[in-house]
Amino acid sequence: MKAFTYERAKTPAEAAAIVARMPGAKFLAGGTNLLDLMKLQIEAPSHLVDVQDLGLDRIEKAPDGGLRIGALVTNTTLAADERVRRDYGVLTRAIVAGASGQLRNKATTAGNLLQRTRCPYFYDTNQACNKRRPGSGCAAIGGYSRQLGVIGVSKSCIATYPGDMAVALRVLDARVETVNAQGATRTIPIAEFHRLWGDTPHIETALAPGELITAVSLPAPIGGRHLYQKVRDRASYAFALVSVAAVIQPDGSGRVAFGGVAPRPWRVEAAEALLPQGARAVVTRAFAGATTSSENAFKVPLAERTLASVIAQAKG
Amino acid sequence: MSEPNDVRDDVIVSRRGILVGGAASAAVSAIPASAGAAAPQPGPATMTVSFSVNGRKQDLVLDTRTTLLDALREHLHLTGTKKGCDHGQCGACTVIVDGKRINSCLSLAVQHQGDAITTIEGLGMPDDLHPMQQAFIRHDGFQCGYCTPGQICSAVAVLDEIKAGVPSHVSENLTGPMRPTNMELRERMSGNICRCGAYSNIAEAMADVAGVDAAGERA
């Protein structure tokens, strides 16, 4: 690990100001992903601004009937919150499908959104990777691509956004609240938070340098059956090959997003409108234009079968 | 510029310690390879941190890079907590911080100012074993023993998580009370790897402590 200095910020705006001012500074929340990457020198911040004292660790009822989740609420606390379990079951299901108990106790809501890809070529510092070293190329294209992306990817990078929580947040139309170095706040719809990175895969989110996530808010509950199905190489503690987050209403309409297939949670509203016609119609539309390799072409039919299973569960 | 090992006044300098120090100085002079590392890399920084470990207050001066795991093992000589993968994948380093189990390898010591940390030594010692330690012996819940401290810290915290109503991936009903069924225990322990494969006996030891049979019913 490269050497760094460390401090604890007192307010969100102060934290944002420090990171905006100091080249090489980064926010530190739970640290479960950042420290892992620092040990491999994939991340090498010169200064860490620990945000644990900012009071962003509460889940509050919002005036619109929704919930406002502080950026520092741990994955376990969020998944176990009584209101989330009752009204936003897809979110609890998605969170507990990811990582391990130890990691969920430490990982935070904002940190989970900002976790980096698990593409093996991103992790191997001897390999070309446009995300790790812009302009160096992409060893994943033509390489071992079984885990990698099939839709929304580019000629520069075929990595996926690896998380589960954000896939559920996408079907719940969550909003990401931020503050910047000047203290100005803004709200980013989750649909626009993770970028389709094109030829700049090292820029993964809509956040400006130094912009700090303060909360994730959920609109009022929408009812329906909340389901999250994750297909992976072992039964627990593995990243998704394909996952499906869905909220299905009694009339068969609903919302659906796919994980493990794209640079961001993959939701196509025009495709989910076809839910009453069944999984094939939805997946054919949602994955139109997919660019698969011989190793990951299975993801498209797997997405269809996983969605079919979810639809069957919703009827049961 | 001080070396990380210079602050360890209570440590006998070992060959391994010198090697660790050498690696750290080499790392400092290396050219940053990552795109995110445009800023000049500072030299090693040290900080003071105070937390309690197994009920005893500890004040340490540490290189900021020191993980909680290394602080426990290398600075406080509590070597019950093990280093396996050092990347949060194996669970050998599991400790309990403020009642919650975490991977101590993926946490900086300086993040834990004021925290209460419990390690395997704090759960029980040979003359005064924790019920979970006794159950691991009774059910043969280990073979080589390397993962066992992490398994036991995790197992103790898992039963607390179930009592607190924290759901898991295999919980059928999210809103009901959580039960320590065999499937629940196995799923919740998936962050602790045992290469000897003592998994089934570990789950039996946990069920024993929880006072349930394999179906999670009160025995």
CSV table of C-alpha atoms in Angstrom, one decimal, chain A residues 46-215:
chain,number,residue,atom,x,y,z
A,46,SER,CA,-2.2,10.3,-1.1
A,47,HIS,CA,-4.8,11.5,1.5
A,48,LEU,CA,-7.9,9.9,2.9
A,49,VAL,CA,-10.9,11.9,4.3
A,50,ASP,CA,-12.8,9.6,6.6
A,51,VAL,CA,-16.5,10.6,6.5
A,52,GLN,CA,-17.7,8.4,9.4
A,53,ASP,CA,-18.3,11.4,11.8
A,54,LEU,CA,-20.7,13.3,9.5
A,55,GLY,CA,-23.9,12.0,11.0
A,56,LEU,CA,-25.1,10.4,7.7
A,57,ASP,CA,-25.9,7.1,9.4
A,58,ARG,CA,-29.7,7.3,9.9
A,59,ILE,CA,-32.7,6.2,7.9
A,60,GLU,CA,-35.5,8.8,8.1
A,61,LYS,CA,-39.0,9.1,6.8
A,62,ALA,CA,-39.3,11.6,4.0
A,63,PRO,CA,-42.1,14.1,3.6
A,64,ASP,CA,-43.3,12.4,0.3
A,65,GLY,CA,-43.9,9.1,2.2
A,66,GLY,CA,-40.6,7.6,1.2
A,67,LEU,CA,-37.3,7.0,3.0
A,68,ARG,CA,-34.1,9.0,3.1
A,69,ILE,CA,-31.2,6.7,3.7
A,70,GLY,CA,-28.0,8.3,5.0
A,71,ALA,CA,-24.9,7.7,2.9
A,72,LEU,CA,-23.1,6.0,5.8
A,73,VAL,CA,-26.0,3.6,6.7
A,74,THR,CA,-24.4,0.1,6.5
A,75,ASN,CA,-25.7,-2.5,4.1
A,76,THR,CA,-26.8,-4.7,7.1
A,77,THR,CA,-28.7,-1.8,8.8
A,78,LEU,CA,-30.4,-0.9,5.5
A,79,ALA,CA,-31.4,-4.5,4.7
A,80,ALA,CA,-32.7,-5.1,8.3
A,81,ASP,CA,-34.7,-1.9,8.6
A,82,GLU,CA,-38.3,-2.8,9.3
A,83,ARG,CA,-39.7,-0.3,6.8
A,84,VAL,CA,-37.3,-1.5,4.1
A,85,ARG,CA,-38.2,-5.2,4.7
A,86,ARG,CA,-41.9,-4.4,4.6
A,87,ASP,CA,-42.2,-1.8,1.8
A,88,TYR,CA,-39.0,-2.2,-0.3
A,89,GLY,CA,-38.4,-5.9,-0.1
A,90,VAL,CA,-36.5,-5.9,-3.4
A,91,LEU,CA,-33.8,-3.8,-1.7
A,92,THR,CA,-33.4,-6.1,1.3
A,93,ARG,CA,-33.3,-9.1,-1.0
A,94,ALA,CA,-30.7,-7.5,-3.3
A,95,ILE,CA,-28.4,-6.4,-0.4
A,96,VAL,CA,-28.4,-9.8,1.3
A,97,ALA,CA,-27.7,-11.5,-2.0
A,98,GLY,CA,-24.3,-9.7,-2.1
A,99,ALA,CA,-21.0,-10.0,-0.2
A,100,SER,CA,-20.8,-11.6,3.2
A,101,GLY,CA,-22.1,-10.8,6.6
A,102,GLN,CA,-18.8,-9.3,7.7
A,103,LEU,CA,-18.6,-7.1,4.6
A,104,ARG,CA,-22.3,-5.9,4.8
A,105,ASN,CA,-21.7,-4.9,8.4
A,106,LYS,CA,-19.0,-2.5,7.3
A,107,ALA,CA,-19.9,-1.5,3.7
A,108,THR,CA,-22.0,1.6,3.4
A,109,THR,CA,-24.9,2.7,1.1
A,110,ALA,CA,-22.8,5.3,-0.7
A,111,GLY,CA,-19.7,3.1,-0.9
A,112,ASN,CA,-21.8,0.2,-2.3
A,113,LEU,CA,-22.9,2.5,-5.2
A,114,LEU,CA,-19.3,3.5,-5.8
A,115,GLN,CA,-17.7,0.1,-5.8
A,116,ARG,CA,-15.4,-0.7,-8.7
A,117,THR,CA,-15.8,-3.4,-11.2
A,118,ARG,CA,-14.5,-6.9,-10.5
A,119,CYS,CA,-13.2,-7.4,-14.1
A,120,PRO,CA,-10.1,-9.7,-13.7
A,121,TYR,CA,-8.1,-7.4,-16.1
A,122,PHE,CA,-8.9,-4.4,-13.9
A,123,TYR,CA,-7.5,-6.2,-10.9
A,124,ASP,CA,-4.4,-7.5,-12.7
A,125,THR,CA,-2.0,-4.6,-12.9
A,126,ASN,CA,0.1,-6.3,-15.5
A,127,GLN,CA,-2.8,-6.2,-18.0
A,128,ALA,CA,-4.0,-3.4,-20.2
A,129,CYS,CA,-7.1,-1.7,-18.8
A,130,ASN,CA,-8.6,1.6,-20.0
A,131,LYS,CA,-10.4,1.9,-16.6
A,132,ARG,CA,-7.2,1.5,-14.5
A,133,ARG,CA,-4.9,3.3,-16.9
A,134,PRO,CA,-6.7,5.3,-19.6
A,135,GLY,CA,-5.5,4.7,-23.1
A,136,SER,CA,-3.7,1.4,-22.3
A,137,GLY,CA,-6.3,-0.7,-24.1
A,138,CYS,CA,-8.6,-3.5,-22.9
A,139,ALA,CA,-7.2,-7.0,-22.4
A,140,ALA,CA,-10.7,-8.2,-21.5
A,141,ILE,CA,-11.9,-7.8,-25.1
A,142,GLY,CA,-10.8,-11.1,-26.7
A,143,GLY,CA,-9.7,-12.3,-23.3
A,144,TYR,CA,-11.5,-14.3,-20.6
A,145,SER,CA,-14.9,-12.6,-20.7
A,146,ARG,CA,-17.3,-15.1,-19.1
A,147,GLN,CA,-18.2,-12.7,-16.2
A,148,LEU,CA,-18.2,-9.5,-18.3
A,149,GLY,CA,-20.7,-7.2,-19.9
A,150,VAL,CA,-22.9,-7.9,-22.9
A,151,ILE,CA,-25.0,-4.7,-23.2
A,152,GLY,CA,-24.1,-1.0,-22.9
A,153,VAL,CA,-20.4,-1.8,-23.1
A,154,SER,CA,-18.0,-0.2,-25.5
A,155,LYS,CA,-14.9,-0.8,-27.6
A,156,SER,CA,-12.9,0.6,-24.7
A,157,CYS,CA,-14.2,-1.5,-21.9
A,158,ILE,CA,-16.6,-4.5,-21.4
A,159,ALA,CA,-16.6,-4.4,-17.6
A,160,THR,CA,-19.8,-4.6,-15.6
A,161,TYR,CA,-21.0,-2.7,-12.6
A,162,PRO,CA,-20.8,-5.6,-10.1
A,163,GLY,CA,-23.2,-4.6,-7.3
A,164,ASP,CA,-26.6,-5.9,-6.3
A,165,MET,CA,-28.0,-3.1,-4.2
A,166,ALA,CA,-28.0,-0.6,-7.0
A,167,VAL,CA,-30.0,-2.9,-9.3
A,168,ALA,CA,-32.8,-2.8,-6.7
A,169,LEU,CA,-32.5,1.0,-6.3
A,170,ARG,CA,-32.9,1.3,-10.1
A,171,VAL,CA,-36.3,-0.4,-10.0
A,172,LEU,CA,-37.3,1.7,-7.0
A,173,ASP,CA,-36.4,5.0,-8.8
A,174,ALA,CA,-34.1,6.0,-6.0
A,175,ARG,CA,-32.4,9.4,-6.0
A,176,VAL,CA,-28.8,10.1,-5.0
A,177,GLU,CA,-28.3,13.3,-3.0
A,178,THR,CA,-24.9,15.0,-3.0
A,179,VAL,CA,-23.0,18.1,-1.7
A,180,ASN,CA,-20.0,19.8,-3.4
A,181,ALA,CA,-17.1,21.8,-2.2
A,182,GLN,CA,-19.1,25.0,-2.3
A,183,GLY,CA,-21.8,23.4,-0.1
A,184,ALA,CA,-24.3,23.3,-3.0
A,185,THR,CA,-26.5,20.2,-3.0
A,186,ARG,CA,-28.1,18.4,-5.9
A,187,THR,CA,-30.1,15.2,-6.6
A,188,ILE,CA,-29.2,12.7,-9.3
A,189,PRO,CA,-31.7,10.1,-10.4
A,190,ILE,CA,-30.3,6.6,-10.0
A,191,ALA,CA,-30.9,6.1,-13.8
A,192,GLU,CA,-28.3,8.8,-14.5
A,193,PHE,CA,-25.9,8.0,-11.7
A,194,HIS,CA,-23.8,5.2,-13.3
A,195,ARG,CA,-22.5,6.3,-16.7
A,196,LEU,CA,-22.5,4.4,-19.9
A,197,TRP,CA,-18.8,5.2,-20.2
A,198,GLY,CA,-18.1,4.9,-24.0
A,199,ASP,CA,-14.5,5.7,-24.5
A,200,THR,CA,-13.9,7.1,-21.0
A,201,PRO,CA,-14.4,4.0,-18.8
A,202,HIS,CA,-12.4,5.5,-16.0
A,203,ILE,CA,-15.2,7.9,-15.4
A,204,GLU,CA,-17.9,5.7,-13.9
A,205,THR,CA,-20.4,8.0,-12.3
A,206,ALA,CA,-22.1,11.4,-12.7
A,207,LEU,CA,-20.3,12.7,-9.6
A,208,ALA,CA,-17.9,15.7,-10.1
A,209,PRO,CA,-14.5,15.6,-8.5
A,210,GLY,CA,-14.9,16.2,-4.7
A,211,GLU,CA,-18.7,15.7,-4.8
A,212,LEU,CA,-19.9,13.7,-1.8
A,213,ILE,CA,-23.0,11.5,-1.6
A,214,THR,CA,-25.0,12.4,1.5
A,215,ALA,CA,-28.1,10.2,1.1
